[in-house]
Coordinates of C-alpha atoms in Angstrom, one line a residue:
Chain I
M1 CA 0.0 0.0 0.0
S2 CA 1.3 3.4 -0.9
S3 CA 2.1 5.9 1.9
S4 CA -0.7 8.2 1.1
G5 CA -3.1 5.2 1.1
K6 CA -1.9 4.4 4.6
I7 CA -2.3 8.0 5.8
L8 CA -5.8 8.0 4.3
G9 CA -6.7 4.8 6.0
G10 CA -5.4 6.2 9.3
V11 CA -7.5 9.3 8.9
V12 CA -10.6 7.3 8.2
V13 CA -10.1 5.0 11.2
L14 CA -9.4 8.1 13.4
W15 CA -12.5 9.8 12.2
L16 CA -14.6 6.7 12.8
V17 CA -13.3 6.4 16.4
L18 CA -13.8 10.1 17.1
I19 CA -17.3 10.3 15.7
A20 CA -18.3 7.1 17.5
L21 CA -16.9 8.4 20.8
L22 CA -18.7 11.7 20.4
H23 CA -22.0 9.9 19.5
A24 CA -21.6 7.5 22.4
T25 CA -21.1 10.5 24.8
L26 CA -23.6 13.0 23.5
N27 CA -26.5 10.8 22.3
L28 CA -26.1 7.3 23.8
H29 CA -24.8 8.5 27.2
L30 CA -22.7 5.4 27.4
F31 CA -20.2 6.9 29.7
E32 CA -22.5 8.2 32.4
P33 CA -22.8 6.1 35.5
K34 CA -25.5 3.5 35.2
Q35 CA -28.5 3.8 37.4
S36 CA -28.7 1.4 40.3
G37 CA -30.6 -1.8 39.4
T38 CA -29.2 -2.7 36.1
N39 CA -32.2 -4.7 34.9
A40 CA -33.0 -4.0 31.3
P41 CA -35.8 -1.5 31.3
F42 CA -39.2 -2.6 30.1
R43 CA -39.9 -0.7 26.9
V44 CA -43.3 0.9 26.2
G45 CA -44.1 2.4 22.8
F46 CA -46.0 5.6 22.4
I47 CA -46.8 8.5 20.0
P48 CA -46.9 12.1 21.1
V49 CA -50.7 12.3 21.3
T50 CA -52.8 12.9 24.4
C51 CA -54.3 9.4 23.9
H52 CA -51.0 8.1 25.2
L53 CA -50.4 10.7 27.9
T54 CA -50.4 8.2 30.8
C55 CA -47.3 6.6 29.4
P56 CA -44.9 9.6 29.9
V57 CA -46.8 10.7 33.1
T58 CA -46.1 7.3 34.7
D59 CA -42.5 7.4 33.7
F60 CA -42.0 11.0 35.0
I61 CA -43.7 10.3 38.3
N62 CA -41.8 7.1 38.8
K63 CA -38.5 9.0 38.2
Q64 CA -39.5 11.8 40.6
M65 CA -40.7 9.5 43.3
K66 CA -38.1 6.7 43.2
G67 CA -35.3 8.4 41.3
K68 CA -35.6 5.9 38.5
S69 CA -38.2 4.2 36.3
E70 CA -38.1 0.6 35.4
F71 CA -40.0 1.5 32.2
E72 CA -38.5 3.1 29.2
P73 CA -41.0 5.0 27.1
I74 CA -40.0 4.8 23.4
R75 CA -41.4 7.5 21.2
F76 CA -42.5 6.8 17.6
Q77 CA -43.7 9.2 15.0
G78 CA -46.4 7.1 13.5
F79 CA -48.3 3.9 13.9
P80 CA -46.7 1.8 11.2
E81 CA -43.2 2.1 12.8
L82 CA -44.6 1.5 16.2
K83 CA -46.5 -1.6 15.0
E84 CA -43.4 -3.0 13.4
A85 CA -41.3 -2.5 16.5
F86 CA -44.0 -4.4 18.5
I87 CA -44.2 -7.3 16.0
S88 CA -40.4 -7.6 16.0
G89 CA -40.5 -8.1 19.8
Y90 CA -38.5 -4.9 20.5
L91 CA -41.4 -3.5 22.4
P92 CA -43.0 -5.8 25.0
A93 CA -45.7 -3.3 25.6
T94 CA -47.2 -0.4 23.6
F95 CA -50.0 2.1 23.3
I96 CA -51.8 1.3 20.1
L97 CA -55.0 1.9 18.2
A98 CA -57.7 -0.5 19.4
P99 CA -58.8 -1.9 16.0
M100 CA -55.1 -2.2 15.0
A101 CA -54.4 -4.3 18.1
M102 CA -57.4 -6.5 17.3
R103 CA -56.3 -6.9 13.7
L104 CA -52.8 -7.8 14.7
R105 CA -54.3 -10.5 16.8
E106 CA -56.1 -11.8 13.8
D107 CA -52.8 -11.8 11.9
G108 CA -51.3 -14.0 14.6
V109 CA -49.3 -11.5 16.6
P110 CA -49.4 -12.5 20.3
I111 CA -51.0 -9.3 21.5
K112 CA -53.3 -8.7 24.5
I113 CA -55.2 -5.5 25.3
V114 CA -54.8 -5.0 29.0
Y115 CA -56.0 -1.5 29.7
L116 CA -57.4 1.5 27.9
G117 CA -55.3 4.5 27.1
H118 CA -58.1 7.1 27.5
R119 CA -61.7 7.8 26.7
D120 CA -62.9 10.5 24.3
G121 CA -60.0 12.8 23.4
S122 CA -60.5 13.3 19.7
A123 CA -62.4 15.7 17.4
M124 CA -63.2 16.3 13.8
V125 CA -61.9 19.7 12.7
V126 CA -62.8 21.5 9.5
H127 CA -61.4 24.7 8.0
R128 CA -62.8 27.8 9.6
E129 CA -63.9 29.2 6.3
S130 CA -65.5 26.0 5.0
L131 CA -69.2 25.6 4.7
I132 CA -69.3 22.4 6.7
Y133 CA -71.5 23.0 9.7
R134 CA -73.2 19.6 10.1
I135 CA -72.1 16.0 9.5
E136 CA -74.4 16.0 6.5
D137 CA -72.3 18.7 4.9
L138 CA -69.4 16.2 4.7
R139 CA -70.9 14.7 1.6
G140 CA -68.4 14.9 -1.3
K141 CA -65.6 16.0 1.0
K142 CA -62.1 14.6 1.7
I143 CA -61.5 13.5 5.3
A144 CA -58.1 12.6 6.8
V145 CA -57.8 9.8 9.4
P146 CA -54.6 8.6 11.1
S147 CA -54.9 5.0 9.8
R148 CA -57.4 2.6 8.3
F149 CA -57.1 0.9 11.7
A150 CA -57.9 4.0 13.6
N151 CA -61.0 4.2 15.7
Q152 CA -61.4 7.7 14.4
R153 CA -62.2 6.2 11.0
L154 CA -64.8 3.9 12.5
L155 CA -66.2 7.0 14.2
V156 CA -66.5 8.8 10.9
V157 CA -68.3 5.7 9.5
K158 CA -70.7 5.7 12.5
A159 CA -71.4 9.4 12.3
L160 CA -72.1 9.3 8.6
K161 CA -74.3 6.3 8.9
E162 CA -76.4 7.9 11.6
H163 CA -76.8 11.1 9.6
G164 CA -77.8 9.2 6.4
V165 CA -74.6 10.1 4.4
P166 CA -73.5 7.2 2.3
L167 CA -69.9 6.2 3.0
D168 CA -68.9 6.2 -0.7
S169 CA -69.9 9.8 -1.0
V170 CA -66.9 10.9 1.0
Q171 CA -63.2 10.3 0.4
I172 CA -61.2 9.0 3.4
V173 CA -57.4 9.4 3.2
E174 CA -54.7 8.3 5.7
L175 CA -52.4 11.0 7.0
A176 CA -49.9 11.0 10.0
P177 CA -51.5 13.1 12.8
P178 CA -48.6 15.7 12.9
D179 CA -49.2 16.5 9.2
M180 CA -52.9 17.0 9.6
P181 CA -52.9 20.7 10.7
A182 CA -50.8 21.8 7.8
A183 CA -53.0 19.7 5.4
L184 CA -56.1 21.5 6.7
Y185 CA -54.4 24.9 6.6
S186 CA -53.5 24.4 2.9
R187 CA -57.0 23.0 2.4
S188 CA -55.6 19.9 0.8
V189 CA -58.2 18.0 2.9
D190 CA -61.6 19.3 4.0
A191 CA -61.7 17.7 7.5
I192 CA -59.2 16.1 9.8
T193 CA -59.7 13.8 12.7
S194 CA -57.0 12.2 15.0
G195 CA -55.9 12.2 18.5
E196 CA -55.0 15.5 20.3
P197 CA -53.2 17.9 20.4
F198 CA -53.2 18.1 16.6
M199 CA -56.9 19.0 16.4
G200 CA -56.5 21.5 19.1
Q201 CA -53.5 23.0 17.3
A202 CA -55.6 23.8 14.2
E203 CA -58.3 25.3 16.5
M204 CA -55.8 27.3 18.6
E205 CA -54.0 28.7 15.5
G206 CA -57.3 30.0 14.2
Y207 CA -57.8 28.2 10.9
G208 CA -59.6 25.1 12.4
R209 CA -63.2 24.8 13.6
V210 CA -64.4 21.9 15.6
L211 CA -67.2 20.0 13.8
Y212 CA -67.7 17.6 16.6
L213 CA -65.9 16.3 19.6
T214 CA -65.8 12.6 19.8
K215 CA -67.6 12.6 23.1
D216 CA -70.7 14.1 21.4
V217 CA -70.9 11.5 18.7
W218 CA -69.7 8.4 20.4
P219 CA -69.7 8.9 24.2
N220 CA -66.9 7.1 26.0
F221 CA -65.0 6.7 22.7
I222 CA -61.9 4.6 22.9
S223 CA -59.1 5.2 20.4
C224 CA -56.0 3.8 21.9
V225 CA -55.3 1.0 24.3
L226 CA -52.3 -0.4 26.2
A227 CA -51.3 -3.7 24.7
V228 CA -48.7 -6.2 25.9
R229 CA -47.1 -9.2 24.2
E230 CA -48.3 -12.5 25.6
D231 CA -44.7 -13.7 26.2
A232 CA -44.2 -10.7 28.5
I233 CA -47.3 -11.6 30.5
R234 CA -46.1 -15.2 30.7
N235 CA -42.5 -14.5 31.6
N236 CA -42.8 -11.2 33.5
R237 CA -46.3 -10.9 34.8
A238 CA -45.2 -8.9 37.9
M239 CA -43.6 -6.3 35.6
V240 CA -46.7 -6.0 33.4
Q241 CA -48.8 -5.7 36.6
R242 CA -46.6 -2.8 37.8
L243 CA -46.9 -1.1 34.4
I244 CA -50.6 -1.3 34.4
D245 CA -50.8 -0.2 38.0
G246 CA -48.6 2.8 37.2
I247 CA -50.7 3.7 34.1
S248 CA -54.0 3.4 36.0
K249 CA -52.6 5.5 38.9
S250 CA -51.4 8.1 36.5
G251 CA -54.9 8.3 34.9
K252 CA -56.5 8.8 38.3
W253 CA -53.9 11.4 39.1
L254 CA -54.6 13.3 35.8
D255 CA -58.3 13.4 36.5
E256 CA -58.0 14.2 40.2
K257 CA -57.7 17.9 39.6
M258 CA -57.2 20.4 36.8
D259 CA -53.9 21.5 38.3
H260 CA -52.4 18.1 37.7
R261 CA -53.4 18.2 34.1
M262 CA -51.7 21.6 33.7
E263 CA -48.6 20.3 35.4
A264 CA -48.6 17.2 33.1
A265 CA -49.0 19.5 30.1
E266 CA -45.8 21.2 31.2
F267 CA -43.5 18.3 32.0
V268 CA -44.8 16.1 29.2
G269 CA -44.6 18.9 26.6
Q270 CA -41.1 19.7 27.6
N271 CA -39.6 16.3 28.3
Y272 CA -41.5 13.8 26.2
Y273 CA -43.6 15.3 23.4
N274 CA -41.6 18.3 22.4
Q275 CA -44.8 20.2 22.1
N276 CA -45.8 23.6 23.3
P277 CA -47.2 23.2 26.9
E278 CA -49.7 25.9 26.0
L279 CA -51.2 23.7 23.4
L280 CA -51.4 20.7 25.7
R281 CA -53.0 22.8 28.4
F282 CA -55.6 23.8 25.8
V283 CA -56.6 20.3 24.8
L284 CA -56.5 19.0 28.4
S285 CA -58.9 21.7 29.6
K286 CA -61.1 23.0 26.8
P287 CA -63.5 21.5 27.7
P288 CA -62.3 19.5 30.7
D289 CA -64.0 16.4 29.4
R290 CA -62.4 16.6 26.0
V291 CA -60.3 13.6 27.0
K292 CA -60.6 11.4 30.1
Y293 CA -58.2 9.1 31.9
T294 CA -60.5 7.3 34.2
N295 CA -63.0 4.5 33.6
L296 CA -60.4 2.6 31.6
L297 CA -61.1 -1.0 32.5
V298 CA -61.2 -3.3 29.6
R299 CA -64.9 -4.2 29.2
K300 CA -66.3 -6.6 26.7
N301 CA -69.3 -4.5 25.5
D302 CA -67.1 -1.6 24.4
F303 CA -65.1 -3.9 22.3
L304 CA -68.1 -5.7 20.8
E305 CA -69.2 -2.3 19.5
I306 CA -65.8 -1.7 17.9
E307 CA -65.7 -5.2 16.6
A308 CA -69.0 -4.8 14.8
L309 CA -68.0 -1.5 13.1
A310 CA -64.6 -2.9 12.2
K311 CA -66.1 -6.0 10.6
E312 CA -68.6 -3.8 8.7
T313 CA -65.8 -1.7 7.2
G314 CA -63.5 -4.6 6.5
V315 CA -60.8 -3.8 9.0
L316 CA -61.5 -7.1 10.9
K317 CA -62.5 -10.4 9.5
G318 CA -64.1 -11.6 12.7
K319 CA -61.8 -14.5 13.3
V320 CA -61.0 -13.5 16.9
T321 CA -63.0 -12.8 19.9
F322 CA -62.7 -10.7 23.0
A323 CA -61.1 -13.6 24.9
D324 CA -58.3 -13.8 22.2
Y325 CA -57.3 -10.2 22.1
A326 CA -58.0 -8.9 25.6
D327 CA -56.9 -9.8 29.1
P328 CA -58.9 -7.7 31.6
S329 CA -57.5 -9.6 34.6
F330 CA -54.9 -7.0 35.7
V331 CA -57.3 -4.4 37.1
L332 CA -60.5 -5.7 38.5
S333 CA -62.4 -2.7 39.7
E334 CA -62.3 1.1 39.3
E335 CA -62.3 1.6 43.0
S336 CA -59.1 -0.4 43.5
I337 CA -57.1 2.3 41.7
E338 CA -55.6 5.1 43.8
P339 CA -54.1 8.2 42.2
Y340 CA -50.4 8.7 42.6
A341 CA -49.7 10.6 45.9
W342 CA -47.3 13.0 44.3
D343 CA -47.0 16.7 43.8
Y344 CA -45.2 18.4 41.0
K345 CA -42.4 20.7 42.0
K346 CA -40.6 22.8 39.5
Chain O
M1 CA -10.0 33.5 -7.8
K2 CA -12.1 36.5 -6.7
S3 CA -15.1 35.3 -8.6
K4 CA -14.8 31.8 -7.0
I5 CA -15.6 33.4 -3.6
L6 CA -17.5 36.5 -4.5
F7 CA -20.0 35.0 -6.9
P8 CA -21.4 32.3 -4.6
I9 CA -21.8 34.9 -1.8
V10 CA -23.7 37.2 -4.1
V11 CA -25.9 34.4 -5.2
A12 CA -26.5 33.3 -1.6
I13 CA -27.6 36.8 -0.6
L14 CA -29.8 37.1 -3.7
F15 CA -31.4 33.8 -2.8
L16 CA -32.1 34.8 0.8
G17 CA -33.5 38.1 -0.3
L18 CA -35.8 36.4 -2.8
W19 CA -36.9 33.9 -0.2
D20 CA -37.7 36.6 2.3
A21 CA -39.6 38.6 -0.4
V22 CA -41.7 35.6 -1.4
V23 CA -42.7 34.9 2.2
I24 CA -43.6 38.5 2.8
F25 CA -45.4 38.8 -0.5
S26 CA -47.4 35.6 -0.1
K27 CA -48.5 36.7 3.4
T28 CA -48.1 33.1 4.7
D29 CA -47.8 32.8 8.4
I30 CA -46.6 29.2 8.2
F31 CA -43.5 29.3 6.1
P32 CA -40.6 30.9 8.0
R33 CA -38.5 33.9 6.9
P34 CA -34.7 33.5 6.8
Y35 CA -34.1 35.3 10.0
Q36 CA -36.7 33.1 11.8
V37 CA -34.7 30.1 10.5
F38 CA -31.5 31.7 11.8
L39 CA -33.2 32.2 15.2
G40 CA -34.3 28.5 15.1
I41 CA -30.7 27.5 14.6
V42 CA -29.6 29.7 17.5
E43 CA -32.2 28.1 19.6
L44 CA -30.9 24.6 18.7
V45 CA -27.4 25.7 19.6
Q46 CA -28.6 27.1 22.9
R47 CA -30.5 23.9 23.8
G48 CA -27.3 21.9 23.0
L49 CA -29.1 19.9 20.3
L50 CA -27.4 21.0 17.1
L51 CA -24.0 19.5 17.9
K52 CA -25.7 16.3 19.2
Y53 CA -27.8 15.9 16.1
I54 CA -25.0 16.6 13.7
V55 CA -22.8 14.1 15.5
A56 CA -25.5 11.4 15.4
S57 CA -26.2 11.9 11.7
L58 CA -22.4 12.0 10.8
F59 CA -21.9 8.8 12.9
R60 CA -24.6 6.9 11.0
V61 CA -23.5 8.1 7.6
S62 CA -19.8 7.4 8.4
V63 CA -20.4 3.9 9.6
G64 CA -22.9 3.0 6.9
F65 CA -20.7 4.5 4.2
V66 CA -17.4 2.9 5.3
L67 CA -19.1 -0.5 5.5
A68 CA -20.4 0.1 2.0
V69 CA -16.9 0.9 0.8
L70 CA -15.4 -2.2 2.5
V71 CA -18.0 -4.4 0.9
G72 CA -18.6 -2.6 -2.4
V73 CA -15.1 -1.9 -3.7
P74 CA -13.7 -5.5 -3.3
L75 CA -17.0 -7.0 -4.6
G76 CA -17.0 -4.7 -7.6
L77 CA -13.3 -5.4 -8.4
L78 CA -13.9 -9.1 -8.3
L79 CA -17.1 -9.1 -10.3
G80 CA -15.5 -6.8 -12.8
W81 CA -12.6 -9.2 -13.3
F82 CA -14.2 -12.6 -13.1
R83 CA -16.8 -12.7 -15.9
P84 CA -18.8 -15.8 -14.8
A85 CA -19.3 -14.2 -11.4
F86 CA -20.4 -11.0 -13.0
F87 CA -23.0 -12.8 -15.2
A88 CA -24.2 -14.7 -12.2
L89 CA -24.6 -11.8 -9.8
N90 CA -25.2 -8.8 -11.9
P91 CA -28.9 -9.3 -12.5
L92 CA -29.4 -9.6 -8.7
I93 CA -27.5 -6.4 -8.1
Q94 CA -29.5 -4.6 -10.8
I95 CA -32.7 -5.7 -9.1
F96 CA -31.7 -4.5 -5.7
R97 CA -30.1 -1.3 -6.9
P98 CA -33.2 0.7 -7.8
I99 CA -35.1 -0.2 -4.6
S100 CA -35.3 3.0 -2.5
P101 CA -33.9 2.7 1.0
I102 CA -37.3 4.1 2.2
A103 CA -38.9 0.9 1.0
W104 CA -36.5 -1.0 3.3
I105 CA -37.7 0.9 6.4
P106 CA -40.3 -1.7 7.5
I107 CA -37.8 -4.5 7.1
A108 CA -35.0 -2.6 8.8
I109 CA -37.2 -2.1 11.9
L110 CA -38.0 -5.8 12.0
W111 CA -34.4 -6.9 11.7
F112 CA -32.6 -4.2 13.6
H113 CA -35.3 -2.6 15.8
V114 CA -35.1 1.1 16.2
D115 CA -31.6 1.7 17.4
D116 CA -28.6 3.0 15.4
R117 CA -28.3 -0.2 13.4
A118 CA -31.4 0.4 11.3
P119 CA -30.4 3.8 9.9
I120 CA -26.9 2.5 9.4
F121 CA -28.3 -0.4 7.4
L122 CA -30.4 1.9 5.2
I123 CA -27.4 4.1 4.5
F124 CA -25.3 1.1 3.7
L125 CA -27.9 -0.1 1.3
A126 CA -28.1 3.3 -0.4
S127 CA -24.4 3.6 -1.0
V128 CA -23.2 0.0 -1.5
F129 CA -24.8 -0.4 -5.0
P130 CA -23.4 2.7 -6.7
I131 CA -19.9 1.8 -5.3
T132 CA -20.1 -1.8 -6.5
V133 CA -21.4 -0.8 -9.9
T134 CA -18.7 1.9 -10.5
A135 CA -16.0 -0.5 -9.4
I136 CA -17.3 -3.2 -11.8
S137 CA -17.3 -0.8 -14.7
A138 CA -13.9 0.5 -13.8
V139 CA -12.4 -2.9 -14.0
Q140 CA -14.2 -3.8 -17.2
N141 CA -13.0 -0.6 -18.9
I142 CA -9.4 -1.0 -17.8
Q143 CA -6.8 -0.4 -20.5
P144 CA -5.6 -3.8 -21.8
V145 CA -2.0 -2.6 -21.9
Y146 CA -1.8 -2.5 -18.1
V147 CA -3.0 -6.1 -17.8
R148 CA -0.7 -7.3 -20.6
A149 CA 2.3 -5.6 -18.9
A150 CA 1.4 -7.3 -15.7
E151 CA 1.2 -10.7 -17.4
N152 CA 4.7 -10.1 -18.8
F153 CA 5.9 -9.6 -15.3
R154 CA 4.2 -12.9 -14.3
L155 CA 2.3 -11.3 -11.4
N156 CA 0.2 -13.7 -9.4
Q157 CA -3.6 -13.0 -9.1
F158 CA -3.3 -11.3 -5.8
D159 CA -0.5 -8.9 -6.9
L160 CA -2.3 -8.3 -10.1
F161 CA -5.2 -6.9 -8.1
R162 CA -3.1 -5.1 -5.6
R163 CA -0.6 -3.5 -7.9
V164 CA -2.3 -3.1 -11.3
I165 CA -6.1 -3.4 -11.2
F166 CA -6.8 -1.5 -8.0
P167 CA -4.6 1.5 -8.8
A168 CA -5.8 1.6 -12.4
C169 CA -9.4 1.7 -11.3
L170 CA -8.9 4.1 -8.4
P171 CA -9.8 7.4 -10.2
Q172 CA -13.1 6.0 -11.3
I173 CA -13.8 4.4 -7.9
I174 CA -13.2 7.7 -6.2
T175 CA -15.8 9.3 -8.5
G176 CA -18.1 6.5 -7.5
L177 CA -17.4 7.1 -3.8
R178 CA -18.2 10.8 -4.2
I179 CA -21.6 10.0 -5.7
A180 CA -22.3 7.4 -3.1
L181 CA -21.4 9.7 -0.2
G182 CA -23.8 12.2 -1.6
I183 CA -26.5 9.6 -1.7
S184 CA -25.9 8.4 1.8
W185 CA -26.2 11.9 3.2
L186 CA -29.3 12.3 1.1
V187 CA -30.8 9.2 2.7
V188 CA -30.1 10.3 6.3
V189 CA -33.5 12.1 6.7
A190 CA -35.4 9.0 5.6
A191 CA -33.2 6.7 7.6
E192 CA -33.8 8.8 10.8
M193 CA -37.6 8.7 10.3
I194 CA -37.3 5.4 12.2
A195 CA -37.8 6.0 15.9
V196 CA -34.3 7.0 16.6
N197 CA -34.2 10.0 18.9
S198 CA -31.3 12.0 17.5
G199 CA -30.0 13.2 14.1
L200 CA -30.8 16.0 11.6
G201 CA -33.4 13.8 10.0
Y202 CA -35.0 13.3 13.3
L203 CA -34.9 17.1 13.9
I204 CA -37.1 17.6 10.9
I205 CA -39.5 14.8 11.8
D206 CA -39.7 16.0 15.4
A207 CA -40.4 19.6 14.4
R208 CA -43.5 18.4 12.7
N209 CA -44.7 17.0 16.0
A210 CA -44.0 20.2 17.7
G211 CA -46.7 22.1 16.0
K212 CA -45.9 25.1 13.9
R213 CA -42.1 24.9 14.0
Y214 CA -41.4 25.1 10.3
D215 CA -38.4 27.3 11.2
L216 CA -36.8 24.1 12.7
V217 CA -37.8 22.1 9.6
V218 CA -36.0 24.6 7.4
A219 CA -33.1 24.9 9.8
G220 CA -32.7 21.1 9.6
M221 CA -32.8 21.2 5.8
L222 CA -30.2 24.0 5.8
M223 CA -27.8 22.1 8.1
I224 CA -28.1 19.0 5.9
G225 CA -27.3 21.0 2.9
V226 CA -24.3 22.8 4.4
I227 CA -22.8 19.6 5.8
G228 CA -23.4 17.9 2.5
L229 CA -21.4 20.6 0.8
M230 CA -18.6 20.1 3.2
L231 CA -18.5 16.3 2.8
D232 CA -18.4 16.8 -1.0
L233 CA -15.4 19.2 -0.7
L234 CA -13.7 16.7 1.6
I235 CA -14.0 13.8 -0.7
R236 CA -13.0 15.9 -3.6
G237 CA -9.8 16.4 -1.7
L238 CA -9.1 12.7 -2.5
E239 CA -8.9 13.5 -6.1
R240 CA -5.7 15.5 -5.5
F241 CA -3.7 12.5 -4.4
D242 CA -1.0 11.5 -6.9
E243 CA -2.4 8.0 -7.1
V244 CA -5.6 9.4 -8.4
R245 CA -4.7 12.5 -10.2
W246 CA -3.2 10.8 -13.2
G247 CA -6.7 9.5 -14.0
Y248 CA -8.1 13.0 -14.3
S249 CA -5.1 14.7 -16.0
Q250 CA -5.7 12.5 -19.1
R251 CA -9.0 14.4 -19.5
D252 CA -7.4 17.8 -19.4

């Protein structure tokens, strides 16, 4: 090898070592002292929407109360990547769209719905200057939903049916929730519906107008659930139980008083969602029952309703039953859940 | 020499002015003006994110690209030299080559989960095929006189590769590397769409989450562009080595 070749090889190796060290220090934090209790953390997938709010709240409260959390929230940008990480076994637990979880079960993924993420907490928003004032006005319009497996889509179907609008008279398109406000602003779609805060964002910035809140069309609407892999339940039931306990306590804590929600808006917005706390405060309070984090036990009747709509729209084939995709045995009664006894200090 | 520095600066200023004017004229309150993007970059620096993200992206591109060179150059040289191997493998390479790395994202997550390996894999895929293909064609177009001379010296196969074929192909290979490095930097945004939590691509994706932060989206684009330019200048430096320069001087 020529001498300049050797020099070049040396430079390349040096660069690789240098950039790897920098990356390990700045991003992977490999050189920081490990937290005590070196058990691998239990990963929980989520997307920065209020439907998954109890995930970061549980993590944050655990860290504040005990100095560490045995759960590691992993943030995704959209449902396809989250679903793939769950299928591959990387995530033993995740927040996920209810119909998507049911469909994964049909496709043979060992998934169990163990708790609900929230109730209500969604809206349909149209452009402020549009002439859509009633659900009937959606005829001939383009509506964006987060996924064909989203309950928001089933909700649209339900609402249209109840108002006598044929489903084939509207165009339903899939769009990632973070892209929805911009799509509505540019009027490339006529209506958007997904989890918050993206609906609230369009409303707060002035170009969006709420056509309906989910609570008004489908009371106690469920869009996302907490789901766990069966092998995690089998091999590590105690951990799964602790996760669900934490999630349910966080829910109670959030609904205990408005102050808690405002605090959550701040620490979640800054540390987990990278969203403006002002926006999260807006969607968590206007109105206060826009989204709810109590009454989240897994109940058969709720899911039968989702199942029926999902079958009707071709999302589910109807091969699986409640007993296949759900395991309600972790929380037996609403009364057994105590809110976290914790106060936020800045 | 003056025009080499002055002209680009004038064009850059004109471009920024035009950008600003278009934003003001169109009355959009979504698309940021240049100074807002500048403030966005300042904010990223203050929060300590810019360096972190640049390092993360450079790390992934460096590892993915170097792996692609280590695989692509020897593979290309061998396939270029041994005809039967070329006939056997070339169709496969030509099938894989046009598949966009974005199409590999679902599979990358299944295989490598969502840590650094997945984006590195995608960057590797994006750059390995251009490198292999240029190396193949470099060998196939080698001037027969070099090979005949080598045969007269009775070089064995290994020395033939090391002392004749590789140096003769180097100028073309470097051109291939330059293109491939550009592509791998191009792919970094898509590769970081996977749930990694750092990198310039991630910065852009994350800014979409953050509501109306299009200043950060454009700031990310700008940083990707500027670093891409520096990478290209760097790899162009390779063309000045004596081992390579002869290949270009013929064209002058």
